[in-house]
Amino acid sequence: MKIVIIGTLDTKGVEVGFIRDEIVSLGHTPVVIDPGLLGRPAIPADIPREEVARAAGEQVAELVAGGNKARSQNAMIDGLVKVVSRLHECGAVDGVVALGGAQGTAMATAAMRALPVGIPKVMVSTVACGKSTFGPYVGTKDITMIHSVADILGLNQVTRRILAQAAAAVVGMAAVEAAAQGEKELVAITQAGITTPGVMAIKERLERLGCEVIAFHCNGIGGQAMEELILDGEIEGLIDFSPHEIADLLFGGLMPAMPNRMKAAGQIGIPQIVTPGCTDILLHGPPGEVPEALCQRACVQHTPTHTHVRTNPEEMAAVARFIAGRLNGGTGPRASVIPLRGFSMLNRQGQILYDEAANMAYVETMRRELSPEVELIEVDAHINDLEFAEETVRAFLRLREAAARKAIYS
Amino acid sequence: MKIVIIGTLDTKGVEVGFIRDEIVSLGHTPVVIDPGLLGRPAIPADIPREEVARAAGEQVAELVAGGNKARSQNAMIDGLVKVVSRLHECGAVDGVVALGGAQGTAMATAAMRALPVGIPKVMVSTVACGKSTFGPYVGTKDITMIHSVADILGLNQVTRRILAQAAAAVVGMAAVEAAAQGEKELVAITQAGITTPGVMAIKERLERLGCEVIAFHCNGIGGQAMEELILDGEIEGLIDFSPHEIADLLFGGLMPAMPNRMKAAGQIGIPQIVTPGCTDILLHGPPGEVPEALCQRACVQHTPTHTHVRTNPEEMAAVARFIAGRLNGGTGPRASVIPLRGFSMLNRQGQILYDEAANMAYVETMRRELSPEVELIEVDAHINDLEFAEETVRAFLRLREAAARKAIYS
């Protein structure tokens, strides 16, 4: 198998050489890429820095002479992403392994994030510890981060072992047979703790019907990862049951959607259902950190670090307008399914987050805004009631049939 | 090989079972540990929850009946750490793989952090993304974090692949032969960008003398990881060349040492040299975030996110007292080596961080406080001068000889 190795060969050439030799001794083919610019490469690269710079439309000599560190680094990141993406398009990437400090990790993980989920991506990093956050490195992908413990500054008993393990890990991961794809239909569902009973009921029913279900947490990252997998063609149907991230995007909560959220399914044309599950709360920090303007609202402390704040009628109407706009702009069979008795666990008659006016603002906006092309289904049940799950699955099966008919006649 | 699998069998039993089967199909022996408490285990455990609770001196029935979630979870973490540590002591842990959400990741990585560096530790986690920080999970260890992308809520094409890759990774890593230990003497050195020339010169000389050198970054985590490796008996000598973390500990910088810093070498009795490398700066955020009281001092913006603030004479005296106290309390051959012409790159005559009075406060305190048992060496050079590196290596070789003599006559 072909294993891409990324590391700056001026400062970390010896360590990259060690990983290369490990890959060879495990019986595989290393492809060394050098995005370094500082000094002379300590070992030869298969894809040297000149080629990386050229992919970004730059020249190494000019980048070095320019003396603008930020610009040079951005150019090398850009080039590296392009080089690795092209290699992947040619089928020449069975796995990627890289090592680096802060800058090396930023560069190599940028290239990893450009690869689809499922291609092994192993990053040995000095900065995978302490107060660093995962987000900038991992993004929405299945990136494997290994803390190097010691500085990557020469080989010794500890670094040799960690680097050899990283090489063994990527080779082992690359040897995993691709999961039998296409055998079962993969249906995505979005979920949160406060809609889990509904999600579990739908999942069970879909699995009984022979589908596979993949759940994404509505924490911003989950929704974005799902959209990317839909665009990659991995997912054949969507029940967007808990699009909470839309509310946080529109009104400044802690886990906002990316602005392109809820577009992919409509673009690809797979069956798509949207319910208003947990669009009825805004996520904020512990009680002391809830914005003053929201403190008079109904609130629930969900965990020690998170408070759920109830949305008001204007906000629910805005969320409905956003969702209706997305559904109207889609191309496949799609439906809005609404549980009239409440949108999340504590938004149910008699519970603290129940607000009929706010719920109805969503319903009425949806009735008004939704294009006739999109099915609108109102169910006299709560989002977590079995009856709602059954109605949602029935709607999904109708959309699926419509998609199948369309496929036959088109 | 024996691969420990950790996961709560009530909520994630199916996924744990899948990893177990993968480990078996790769020809190895799984040991499933269940730290769950919520519902019934979906598959049988090799070490069931009852045994985990018992290791913490608790009973499952009482923890469940007590209804105190935080207490139950802490008890299960405590029990899990003990169970895994005992298995490791019996030689029954060639690797660990775990999966979980926020709580599952907290539990499993606590057990991983209790294992020495070098034992493969693979964590598949829903929270290895976004704003989560590495620190609470990784600590000072070589923990491998894999972002699960989708929720761990059933098996599908995506989760099966990621879980199978995690199983393959831990097996591959466990198959790496232990680096030939004991063949070469391993000497630790602490470093930072502003002492790198000195570190590189020492490293080169020590390697020529047949040692291996392992560098640790003085970012708080690095120093702590080094102390732990010393206590584990992995390191045979220490040149604590850049103990900057002490200044941040004493005066509130961004990368403080743990309070037990600089104790391990003295406790184990390995040769130990301390220089004042980069104890002459306090680390703070970008210019706008430097505490007001420090704004009048000499400052250098080191990176877009970090500013170096010069320490004053009182602070340098306090750092010297701390270091002298540690050296005085040690048991092995040890020395304080001081570069009289400055302690870091820009603390050199004519440069912005040079402050002779502050430097001399360190020197005079050290002269006064250091016990006669500890060698005090003053060198009329800068910390990054070749002359200082050579003097430091000579001192190290003397200490090493003294240690060898002591070993022979004791």
Coordinates of C-alpha atoms in Angstrom, one line a residue, chain A residues 117-120 126-147 149-151 153-162 164-166 168-169 172-173 176-186 191 199-200 203 207 212-217 219 221-222 225 229 234 236 254 256, chain B residues 117-120 126-147 149-151 153-162 164-166 168-169 172-173 176-186 191 199-200 203 207 212-217 219 221-222 225 229 234 236 254 256:
Chain A
V117 CA -13.5 10.0 6.0
G118 CA -12.2 6.4 6.0
I119 CA -8.7 7.1 4.6
P120 CA -6.4 6.7 7.6
T126 CA 4.0 18.0 20.1
V127 CA 0.9 20.2 20.4
A128 CA -1.7 17.5 21.0
C129 CA -1.8 18.3 24.7
G130 CA -2.6 21.0 27.2
K131 CA -4.8 23.9 26.2
S132 CA -4.7 23.2 22.4
T133 CA -8.2 22.5 21.1
F134 CA -9.0 19.6 18.7
G135 CA -11.0 21.8 16.3
P136 CA -8.4 23.5 14.2
Y137 CA -6.6 20.2 13.5
V138 CA -9.3 17.7 13.3
G139 CA -12.1 19.7 11.7
T140 CA -15.0 17.3 10.8
K141 CA -12.7 14.4 9.9
D142 CA -11.5 11.1 11.4
I143 CA -8.0 12.4 12.1
T144 CA -5.9 10.4 14.6
M145 CA -3.9 12.6 16.9
I146 CA -0.9 11.1 18.8
H147 CA 0.8 13.2 21.5
V149 CA 5.3 13.4 24.7
A150 CA 8.9 14.5 24.0
D151 CA 9.9 17.2 21.5
L153 CA 14.1 16.8 18.1
G154 CA 16.1 13.7 17.2
L155 CA 15.7 10.0 17.7
N156 CA 15.8 8.3 21.1
Q157 CA 14.2 5.3 22.8
V158 CA 11.0 7.2 23.4
T159 CA 10.6 9.0 20.1
R160 CA 11.6 5.9 18.1
R161 CA 8.9 3.9 19.8
I162 CA 6.2 6.6 19.3
A164 CA 7.3 3.4 15.0
Q165 CA 3.9 3.0 16.6
A166 CA 2.5 5.7 14.4
A168 CA 2.4 0.7 12.5
A169 CA -0.9 2.3 13.2
G172 CA -2.8 -1.4 10.3
M173 CA -5.6 1.0 9.6
V176 CA -8.8 -2.6 7.1
E177 CA -11.1 -3.8 4.3
A178 CA -13.5 -1.1 3.2
A179 CA -16.7 -1.7 5.0
A180 CA -19.1 -3.4 2.6
Q181 CA -20.5 -0.3 1.1
G182 CA -23.8 -0.1 -0.9
E183 CA -25.0 -3.4 0.6
K184 CA -27.4 -1.6 2.9
E185 CA -28.9 1.8 2.5
L186 CA -27.3 4.4 4.9
Q191 CA -29.7 13.7 17.4
V199 CA -34.2 9.0 17.4
M200 CA -33.9 5.5 19.0
K203 CA -33.5 4.0 14.2
E207 CA -33.0 -1.0 10.9
E212 CA -28.3 1.3 8.3
V213 CA -28.6 4.4 10.5
I214 CA -25.8 6.8 11.2
A215 CA -26.4 9.4 13.9
F216 CA -24.8 12.9 14.1
H217 CA -24.8 15.0 17.2
N219 CA -23.1 20.2 18.1
I221 CA -19.3 19.7 14.0
G222 CA -21.7 16.8 13.7
A225 CA -19.5 16.4 9.1
L229 CA -20.6 12.9 3.9
E234 CA -22.0 8.3 1.3
E236 CA -28.8 7.8 0.9
L254 CA -22.6 27.9 21.6
P256 CA -23.9 27.0 15.7
Chain B
V117 CA 4.5 5.8 27.8
G118 CA 5.0 3.2 25.2
I119 CA 2.0 1.0 25.9
P120 CA -0.4 1.7 23.0
T126 CA -17.1 11.8 19.9
V127 CA -15.6 14.8 21.7
A128 CA -12.2 14.8 20.0
C129 CA -13.2 17.8 18.0
G130 CA -14.3 21.4 18.2
K131 CA -13.6 23.4 21.3
S132 CA -12.6 20.4 23.5
T133 CA -8.9 20.7 24.7
F134 CA -6.5 17.8 24.6
G135 CA -5.2 18.3 28.1
P136 CA -7.9 16.7 30.2
Y137 CA -7.8 13.5 28.1
V138 CA -4.2 13.2 27.1
G139 CA -2.4 14.6 30.2
T140 CA 1.4 13.9 29.7
K141 CA 1.0 10.6 28.0
D142 CA 1.1 9.2 24.4
I143 CA -2.6 8.8 24.1
T144 CA -3.9 8.4 20.5
M145 CA -7.2 10.2 20.0
I146 CA -9.5 9.3 17.1
H147 CA -12.4 11.6 16.3
V149 CA -17.1 11.8 13.2
A150 CA -20.5 10.2 13.7
D151 CA -22.1 9.5 17.1
L153 CA -24.9 5.0 18.4
G154 CA -25.0 1.8 16.5
L155 CA -23.0 0.2 13.7
N156 CA -23.0 1.4 10.2
Q157 CA -20.6 1.7 7.2
V158 CA -18.9 4.7 8.7
T159 CA -18.6 3.7 12.4
R160 CA -17.7 0.1 11.5
R161 CA -14.8 1.4 9.5
I162 CA -13.6 3.8 12.1
A164 CA -12.2 -1.5 12.8
Q165 CA -9.3 1.0 12.1
A166 CA -9.0 1.7 15.8
A168 CA -6.1 -2.4 13.7
A169 CA -4.2 0.6 15.0
G172 CA -0.3 -2.7 14.9
M173 CA 1.1 -0.4 17.6
V176 CA 6.1 -2.7 17.5
E177 CA 9.2 -4.2 19.1
A178 CA 10.2 -2.4 22.3
A179 CA 13.0 0.0 21.3
A180 CA 16.3 -1.5 22.3
Q181 CA 16.3 -0.1 25.8
G182 CA 19.4 0.1 28.0
E183 CA 21.7 -0.1 25.0
K184 CA 22.4 3.6 25.1
E185 CA 22.2 6.0 28.0
L186 CA 19.2 8.3 27.7
Q191 CA 14.4 23.3 25.7
V199 CA 20.5 22.7 23.4
M200 CA 21.6 21.6 20.0
K203 CA 22.8 17.3 22.2
E207 CA 25.5 12.0 21.1
E212 CA 20.9 9.4 23.4
V213 CA 19.2 12.7 24.1
I214 CA 15.5 13.3 24.6
A215 CA 14.2 16.9 24.6
F216 CA 11.2 18.2 26.4
H217 CA 9.6 21.5 25.7
N219 CA 5.6 24.3 28.3
I221 CA 3.3 19.5 30.0
G222 CA 6.8 18.8 28.8
A225 CA 6.1 14.3 31.3
L229 CA 9.6 9.3 32.8
E234 CA 13.5 5.6 31.7
E236 CA 19.6 8.2 33.2
L254 CA 0.8 30.8 30.9
P256 CA 3.5 26.9 34.7

